[in-house]
CSV table of C-alpha atoms and ligand atoms in Angstrom, one decimal:
chain,number,residue,atom,x,y,z
A,1,MET,CA,26.7,12.5,-10.1
A,2,VAL,CA,24.2,9.9,-8.8
A,3,LYS,CA,25.7,6.4,-8.6
A,4,GLU,CA,23.4,3.9,-10.2
A,5,ILE,CA,22.5,0.6,-8.4
A,6,PRO,CA,21.7,-1.8,-11.3
A,7,SER,CA,18.8,-4.1,-10.6
A,8,GLU,CA,21.0,-7.2,-11.0
A,9,SER,CA,23.3,-6.2,-8.1
A,10,LEU,CA,20.6,-4.7,-5.9
A,11,ASN,CA,20.0,-6.5,-2.5
A,12,PRO,CA,16.5,-5.2,-1.6
A,13,ASP,CA,16.7,-5.9,2.1
A,14,GLU,CA,20.1,-4.2,2.5
A,15,PHE,CA,18.9,-1.3,0.4
A,16,ILE,CA,15.8,-0.9,2.6
A,17,SER,CA,17.6,-0.9,5.9
A,18,GLU,CA,20.2,1.6,4.5
A,19,LYS,CA,17.5,4.0,3.3
A,20,VAL,CA,15.4,3.7,6.4
A,21,ASN,CA,18.5,4.7,8.4
A,22,ASP,CA,19.3,7.6,6.0
A,23,ILE,CA,15.8,8.9,6.3
A,24,ARG,CA,15.9,8.8,10.1
A,25,LYS,CA,19.2,10.5,10.2
A,26,THR,CA,18.0,13.3,7.9
A,27,VAL,CA,14.6,13.9,9.5
A,28,LEU,CA,15.8,13.4,13.1
A,29,ASP,CA,12.9,14.1,15.4
A,30,GLY,CA,11.1,16.2,12.8
A,31,THR,CA,8.3,15.4,10.5
A,32,ALA,CA,8.0,14.8,6.7
A,33,ILE,CA,5.3,14.7,4.1
A,34,ASN,CA,5.1,12.6,1.0
A,35,ALA,CA,2.8,12.8,-2.0
A,36,LEU,CA,1.4,9.4,-3.1
A,37,SER,CA,0.2,9.3,-6.7
A,38,GLY,CA,-0.4,5.5,-6.7
A,39,GLY,CA,2.4,5.0,-9.2
A,40,VAL,CA,5.1,2.4,-8.4
A,41,ASP,CA,7.8,4.9,-7.3
A,42,SER,CA,5.6,6.9,-4.9
A,43,SER,CA,4.0,3.8,-3.5
A,44,VAL,CA,7.5,2.3,-2.7
A,45,VAL,CA,8.6,5.6,-1.1
A,46,THR,CA,5.5,5.7,1.0
A,47,LEU,CA,6.2,2.3,2.5
A,48,LEU,CA,9.9,3.1,3.0
A,49,GLY,CA,9.0,6.4,4.7
A,50,HIS,CA,6.5,4.8,7.0
A,51,ARG,CA,9.0,2.1,7.9
A,52,ALA,CA,11.5,4.9,8.8
A,53,LEU,CA,9.2,7.5,10.4
A,54,GLY,CA,5.9,5.9,11.3
A,55,ALA,CA,3.3,8.5,12.2
A,56,ARG,CA,5.8,11.3,11.7
A,57,LEU,CA,5.3,10.9,7.9
A,58,ARG,CA,2.1,12.5,6.6
A,59,THR,CA,1.0,11.0,3.3
A,60,VAL,CA,-1.2,13.0,1.0
A,61,PHE,CA,-2.7,12.3,-2.4
A,62,ILE,CA,-2.9,15.5,-4.4
A,63,GLN,CA,-6.1,15.4,-6.4
A,64,ASN,CA,-4.9,17.6,-9.3
A,65,GLY,CA,-7.8,16.8,-11.6
A,66,LEU,CA,-5.3,15.1,-14.0
A,67,MET,CA,-5.7,11.6,-12.5
A,68,ARG,CA,-7.2,8.5,-13.9
A,69,GLU,CA,-10.8,7.5,-13.2
A,70,GLY,CA,-11.4,6.6,-9.6
A,71,GLU,CA,-7.7,6.7,-8.8
A,72,PRO,CA,-7.6,8.8,-5.6
A,73,GLN,CA,-10.2,6.6,-3.8
A,74,LYS,CA,-8.6,3.4,-5.1
A,75,VAL,CA,-5.1,4.4,-3.9
A,76,ALA,CA,-6.3,5.6,-0.5
A,77,SER,CA,-8.3,2.5,0.2
A,78,PHE,CA,-5.4,0.2,-0.9
A,79,PHE,CA,-3.0,1.9,1.4
A,80,LYS,CA,-5.5,2.0,4.3
A,81,ASP,CA,-5.5,-1.8,4.1
A,82,LEU,CA,-1.7,-1.7,4.5
A,83,GLY,CA,-2.1,0.5,7.6
A,84,VAL,CA,-1.1,3.8,5.9
A,85,LYS,CA,-3.5,6.8,6.2
A,86,VAL,CA,-3.8,8.8,3.0
A,87,GLU,CA,-5.3,12.3,3.0
A,88,ILE,CA,-6.8,13.3,-0.3
A,89,ILE,CA,-6.2,17.0,-1.0
A,90,ASP,CA,-8.4,18.7,-3.5
A,91,ALA,CA,-6.2,20.9,-5.7
A,92,GLU,CA,-8.0,20.6,-9.1
A,93,GLU,CA,-8.7,24.3,-9.5
A,94,ASP,CA,-5.0,25.2,-8.8
A,95,PHE,CA,-3.7,22.9,-11.5
A,96,LEU,CA,-6.4,23.6,-14.1
A,97,SER,CA,-6.0,27.4,-13.8
A,98,ALA,CA,-2.2,27.1,-14.0
A,99,LEU,CA,-2.5,25.0,-17.2
A,100,LYS,CA,-5.0,27.4,-18.8
A,101,GLY,CA,-3.8,28.6,-22.2
A,102,ILE,CA,-0.5,26.7,-22.2
A,103,THR,CA,0.3,24.5,-25.2
A,104,ASP,CA,4.0,24.0,-25.1
A,105,PRO,CA,5.0,20.7,-23.6
A,106,GLU,CA,7.8,22.0,-21.4
A,107,GLU,CA,5.8,25.0,-20.3
A,108,LYS,CA,3.0,22.6,-19.3
A,109,ARG,CA,5.4,20.5,-17.2
A,110,GLU,CA,6.8,23.7,-15.6
A,111,ALA,CA,3.3,24.9,-14.7
A,112,ILE,CA,2.6,21.6,-13.0
A,113,THR,CA,5.9,21.6,-11.2
A,114,GLN,CA,5.4,25.1,-9.9
A,115,THR,CA,1.8,24.5,-8.8
A,116,PHE,CA,2.7,21.3,-7.1
A,117,TYR,CA,5.9,22.3,-5.3
A,118,LYS,CA,5.4,26.0,-4.7
A,119,GLU,CA,1.7,26.4,-4.2
A,120,VAL,CA,0.0,23.2,-3.1
A,121,PHE,CA,2.9,21.5,-1.4
A,122,GLY,CA,4.4,24.7,-0.1
A,123,LYS,CA,1.2,25.5,1.7
A,124,LEU,CA,0.9,22.0,3.1
A,125,VAL,CA,4.5,22.0,4.4
A,126,ARG,CA,4.0,25.5,6.0
A,127,GLU,CA,0.8,24.4,7.7
A,128,SER,CA,2.2,21.2,9.0
A,129,LYS,CA,5.7,22.6,9.8
A,130,ALA,CA,7.3,19.6,8.1
A,131,ARG,CA,10.8,20.3,6.9
A,132,PHE,CA,11.0,17.6,4.3
A,133,LEU,CA,9.3,16.2,1.3
A,134,LEU,CA,10.0,12.5,0.6
A,135,GLN,CA,9.6,11.7,-3.1
A,136,GLY,CA,10.2,8.9,-5.5
A,137,THR,CA,12.5,10.4,-8.1
A,138,ILE,CA,14.4,7.6,-10.0
A,139,LEU,CA,17.5,7.7,-12.1
A,140,THR,CA,15.6,7.7,-15.5
A,141,ASP,CA,13.9,11.0,-14.4
A,142,VAL,CA,17.3,12.5,-13.7
A,143,ASP,CA,18.9,11.3,-16.9
A,144,GLU,CA,16.2,12.6,-19.2
A,145,THR,CA,16.0,16.0,-17.5
A,146,VAL,CA,19.8,16.5,-17.5
A,147,ALA,CA,20.0,15.4,-21.1
A,148,GLY,CA,17.4,18.1,-21.9
A,149,ILE,CA,14.9,15.5,-23.4
A,150,LYS,CA,12.1,16.2,-20.9
A,151,ARG,CA,12.0,18.3,-17.8
A,152,GLN,CA,10.6,15.7,-15.4
A,153,HIS,CA,8.5,17.3,-12.8
A,154,ASN,CA,10.5,16.0,-9.8
A,155,VAL,CA,14.1,16.9,-10.6
A,156,PHE,CA,15.8,19.9,-9.0
A,157,GLU,CA,19.3,19.5,-7.5
A,158,GLN,CA,20.7,18.2,-10.8
A,159,LEU,CA,19.5,21.4,-12.5
A,160,GLY,CA,21.1,23.5,-9.9
A,161,ILE,CA,17.8,24.3,-8.1
A,162,ASP,CA,18.0,24.2,-4.3
A,163,PRO,CA,14.5,23.2,-3.1
A,164,LEU,CA,15.1,24.7,0.3
A,165,LYS,CA,15.6,28.1,-1.3
A,166,ALA,CA,13.0,27.7,-4.0
A,167,PHE,CA,10.2,26.2,-2.0
A,168,GLY,CA,11.2,26.3,1.7
A,169,TYR,CA,11.7,22.6,2.4
A,170,GLY,CA,14.2,19.9,1.8
A,171,ILE,CA,13.6,17.0,-0.6
A,172,ILE,CA,14.6,13.4,0.3
A,173,GLU,CA,14.9,11.0,-2.7
A,174,PRO,CA,15.7,7.5,-1.5
A,175,LEU,CA,15.1,5.8,-4.9
A,176,ILE,CA,17.3,8.1,-6.9
A,177,GLN,CA,20.0,5.4,-7.6
A,178,LEU,CA,17.4,3.0,-9.0
A,179,ARG,CA,15.6,2.4,-12.3
A,180,LYS,CA,12.1,1.0,-12.6
A,181,ASP,CA,13.1,-2.7,-12.4
A,182,GLY,CA,15.1,-2.0,-9.2
A,183,VAL,CA,12.2,-0.1,-7.7
A,184,ARG,CA,9.9,-3.1,-8.3
A,185,LYS,CA,12.3,-5.4,-6.4
A,186,VAL,CA,12.3,-3.0,-3.4
A,187,GLY,CA,8.5,-2.7,-3.6
A,188,LYS,CA,8.1,-6.5,-3.4
A,189,ALA,CA,10.5,-6.7,-0.5
A,190,LEU,CA,8.5,-4.0,1.4
A,191,GLY,CA,5.4,-6.1,1.1
A,192,LEU,CA,3.7,-4.2,-1.7
A,193,THR,CA,1.3,-6.6,-3.5
A,194,ASP,CA,2.1,-7.7,-7.1
A,195,GLU,CA,-0.8,-5.6,-8.4
A,196,TYR,CA,1.1,-2.5,-7.1
A,197,TYR,CA,4.7,-3.1,-7.7
A,198,ASN,CA,4.0,-4.5,-11.2
A,199,ARG,CA,1.6,-1.6,-12.0
A,200,ILE,CA,2.4,0.1,-15.3
A,201,PRO,CA,4.3,3.4,-14.8
A,202,PHE,CA,2.2,6.5,-14.8
A,203,PRO,CA,3.9,9.9,-15.2
A,204,GLY,CA,3.9,12.7,-12.5
A,205,PRO,CA,2.2,15.2,-14.9
A,206,ALA,CA,-0.5,12.5,-15.2
A,207,LEU,CA,-3.1,12.8,-18.0
A,208,ALA,CA,-1.6,16.3,-18.9
A,209,ALA,CA,1.3,14.3,-20.5
A,210,ARG,CA,-1.3,12.6,-22.7
A,211,ILE,CA,-3.0,15.7,-24.2
A,212,ILE,CA,-1.4,17.5,-27.1
A,213,GLY,CA,-2.0,21.2,-26.7
A,214,GLU,CA,-3.9,23.0,-24.0
A,215,VAL,CA,-5.2,20.9,-21.1
A,216,THR,CA,-8.9,21.6,-20.5
A,217,ARG,CA,-11.6,19.8,-18.5
A,218,ASP,CA,-13.3,18.6,-21.7
A,219,LYS,CA,-10.1,17.1,-23.1
A,220,LEU,CA,-9.3,15.5,-19.7
A,221,ASP,CA,-12.8,13.8,-19.8
A,222,ILE,CA,-12.0,12.4,-23.2
A,223,VAL,CA,-8.5,11.1,-22.4
A,224,ARG,CA,-9.6,9.8,-19.0
A,225,LYS,CA,-12.3,7.6,-20.6
A,226,ALA,CA,-10.0,6.5,-23.4
A,227,THR,CA,-7.3,5.7,-20.8
A,228,TRP,CA,-9.7,3.6,-18.8
A,229,ILE,CA,-10.7,1.6,-21.8
A,230,THR,CA,-7.1,1.2,-23.0
A,231,GLU,CA,-5.9,0.0,-19.6
A,232,LYS,CA,-8.8,-2.5,-19.3
A,233,ASN,CA,-8.2,-3.9,-22.8
A,234,LEU,CA,-4.4,-4.2,-22.6
A,235,SER,CA,-3.9,-5.3,-19.0
A,236,GLU,CA,-3.3,-8.9,-20.0
A,237,THR,CA,-0.7,-8.1,-22.6
A,238,GLY,CA,2.2,-8.1,-20.1
A,239,ALA,CA,3.5,-4.9,-21.8
A,240,PHE,CA,5.6,-2.4,-19.8
A,241,GLN,CA,3.2,0.5,-20.3
A,242,TYR,CA,0.2,1.5,-22.4
A,243,MET,CA,-1.7,4.6,-22.8
A,244,ALA,CA,-4.2,6.7,-24.9
A,245,ILE,CA,-3.2,10.1,-26.2
A,246,LEU,CA,-5.6,12.8,-27.3
A,247,HIS,CA,-4.3,14.7,-30.4
A,248,GLU,CA,-4.9,18.4,-31.0
A,249,ASP,CA,-5.6,18.1,-34.7
A,250,ARG,CA,-9.1,17.0,-35.6
A,251,VAL,CA,-10.0,14.9,-38.6
A,252,THR,CA,-13.2,14.5,-40.7
A,253,GLY,CA,-15.3,11.6,-39.7
A,254,MET,CA,-19.0,10.7,-39.7
A,255,HIS,CA,-21.7,10.0,-37.1
A,256,ASN,CA,-25.2,8.9,-38.0
A,257,GLY,CA,-24.7,9.7,-41.6
A,258,LYS,CA,-23.5,13.3,-40.8
A,259,ARG,CA,-20.1,14.8,-41.1
A,260,ASP,CA,-18.3,15.1,-37.8
A,261,PHE,CA,-15.0,16.9,-37.5
A,262,GLY,CA,-13.8,14.8,-34.6
A,263,HIS,CA,-11.0,13.9,-32.2
A,264,GLN,CA,-8.1,11.5,-32.8
A,265,ILE,CA,-6.9,9.1,-30.1
A,266,GLU,CA,-3.4,7.5,-30.5
A,267,ILE,CA,-2.7,4.3,-28.6
A,268,ARG,CA,0.8,3.5,-27.5
A,269,CYS,CA,1.8,0.2,-25.9
A,270,TRP,CA,5.5,-0.4,-25.0
A,271,ASP,CA,7.9,-3.3,-24.3
A,272,SER,CA,10.7,-2.1,-22.1
A,273,VAL,CA,12.7,-3.0,-19.1
A,274,ASP,CA,13.7,0.3,-17.7
A,275,ALA,CA,12.0,3.0,-19.9
A,276,ARG,CA,15.4,4.1,-21.3
A,277,THR,CA,14.6,2.4,-24.6
A,278,ALA,CA,11.3,0.9,-25.7
A,279,ALA,CA,9.7,-0.9,-28.6
A,280,PRO,CA,6.1,-1.0,-29.6
A,281,THR,CA,4.4,-4.2,-28.5
A,282,ASN,CA,3.5,-6.5,-31.3
A,283,LEU,CA,-0.2,-6.6,-30.4
A,284,PRO,CA,-2.6,-9.0,-32.2
A,285,TYR,CA,-4.7,-7.1,-34.8
A,286,ASP,CA,-7.9,-8.3,-33.1
A,287,THR,CA,-6.8,-6.7,-29.8
A,288,LEU,CA,-6.2,-3.4,-31.6
A,289,THR,CA,-9.5,-3.4,-33.5
A,290,GLY,CA,-11.4,-4.5,-30.3
A,291,LEU,CA,-9.8,-1.6,-28.4
A,292,ALA,CA,-10.5,0.9,-31.2
A,293,GLY,CA,-14.1,-0.3,-31.4
A,294,GLU,CA,-14.7,0.3,-27.7
A,295,ILE,CA,-13.1,3.7,-27.7
A,296,LEU,CA,-15.2,4.8,-30.8
A,297,GLU,CA,-18.3,3.5,-29.2
A,298,LYS,CA,-17.8,4.9,-25.7
A,299,VAL,CA,-15.8,8.1,-26.0
A,300,PRO,CA,-18.0,10.8,-27.5
A,301,GLY,CA,-16.5,12.8,-30.4
A,302,VAL,CA,-13.7,10.4,-31.3
A,303,VAL,CA,-13.6,9.4,-35.0
A,304,SER,CA,-10.1,8.1,-35.4
A,305,VAL,CA,-7.9,5.6,-33.4
A,306,THR,CA,-4.3,5.0,-34.4
A,307,TYR,CA,-1.5,2.7,-33.0
A,308,ASN,CA,2.1,4.1,-32.7
A,309,VAL,CA,4.7,1.8,-34.2
A,310,ALA,CA,7.8,3.9,-33.7
A,311,PRO,CA,10.3,2.8,-31.0
A,312,LYS,CA,12.0,5.0,-28.4
A,313,PRO,CA,14.3,6.5,-29.6
A,314,PRO,CA,13.4,8.6,-31.5
A,315,SER,CA,9.9,8.5,-30.0
A,316,THR,CA,9.6,8.9,-26.2
A,317,ILE,CA,7.1,6.9,-24.1
A,318,GLU,CA,4.8,9.8,-23.3
A,319,ALA,CA,3.7,12.1,-26.1
A,320,VAL,CA,4.3,15.4,-24.2
B,401,XMP,P1,9.5,9.2,-21.6
B,401,XMP,O1,8.2,9.8,-22.1
B,401,XMP,O2,10.4,10.3,-21.2
B,401,XMP,O3,9.1,8.4,-20.3
B,401,XMP,O4,10.1,8.3,-22.5
B,401,XMP,C1,10.0,7.6,-19.6
B,401,XMP,C2,9.2,7.0,-18.4
B,401,XMP,O5,9.0,8.1,-17.4
B,401,XMP,C3,7.6,8.4,-17.3
B,401,XMP,N1,7.5,9.8,-17.3
B,401,XMP,C4,7.5,10.6,-16.2
B,401,XMP,N2,7.5,10.2,-14.9
B,401,XMP,N3,7.4,12.5,-14.3
B,401,XMP,C5,7.4,11.2,-14.0
B,401,XMP,O6,7.4,10.9,-12.8
B,401,XMP,C6,7.4,13.0,-15.6
B,401,XMP,O7,7.4,14.2,-15.9
B,401,XMP,C7,7.5,11.9,-16.6
B,401,XMP,N4,7.5,11.9,-17.9
B,401,XMP,C8,7.5,10.6,-18.3
B,401,XMP,C9,6.9,7.7,-18.4
B,401,XMP,O8,5.6,7.4,-18.1
B,401,XMP,C10,7.8,6.5,-18.7
B,401,XMP,O9,7.5,5.4,-17.9
């Protein structure tokens, strides 16, 4: 059982020095690798790991082809300014071929997990002879996986999986006692800028969690464009998280006076503190229609835009 540290009783400076010590004690004079996705959790782990290990931590950004527009370059250049070198590893083909033909949500997550940990990361770890992967699993990831709601990509031990046996390396999870609000406090204390520690959460399976049905390059292009427009339009709302989802069903629409059996985008925008429960944000109607208009204008093939008004539960934050 993981013991939660609630955000209210968290002392970020004490937490940081304790975790820095733990990481040093575990890795000893060896090396570790961590995968930075640019999300809050992996950003905080990157800074914590560098404080503990310095140059003995190799930080990589896995370009899995499922990321948001411009994200790899944006993240690498931001961390370069903080003195952390980030290597971008091109693994798009590995992920897209592993996802080919898969429509079931949990099978999609499993394909991403296996590709990431076994293939792409396994190879990196073998090459670099690192014995540890440092990753930003948080308590909400563990809870939902153990409860059987969603198999989060980064949870193993609590499912009885030994990463050393399954993948050949150990996993260090310094944030596992925290929830998102606690992670943000630690990020701030580590010197992460407001833009980063207050970034909206983004899931490990990335845009694959926002495509219903099979993940293909064409669908990724659509959802990536819609995501970019949605984030731009809703960034001032102060909401916890917002996203665009591409549905599998098509609906009849029209373009230039002709019938078009087109795509449907669903917008979700959430108020939440820790992602355990969430409520749809009460967005002004003008904001919604402005956002819909821009998606319909700029994302080819989309003929319908809807807004989800169901809370979590019974909804979940991501659609997959
Ligand atoms: P759900 O959809 O389960 O999401 O209500 C709760 C929070 O977790 C994020 N999320 C994930 N994060 N790996 C992650 O690292 C995952 O597989 C995953 N699935 C969901 C989601 O964006 C939300 O903030």
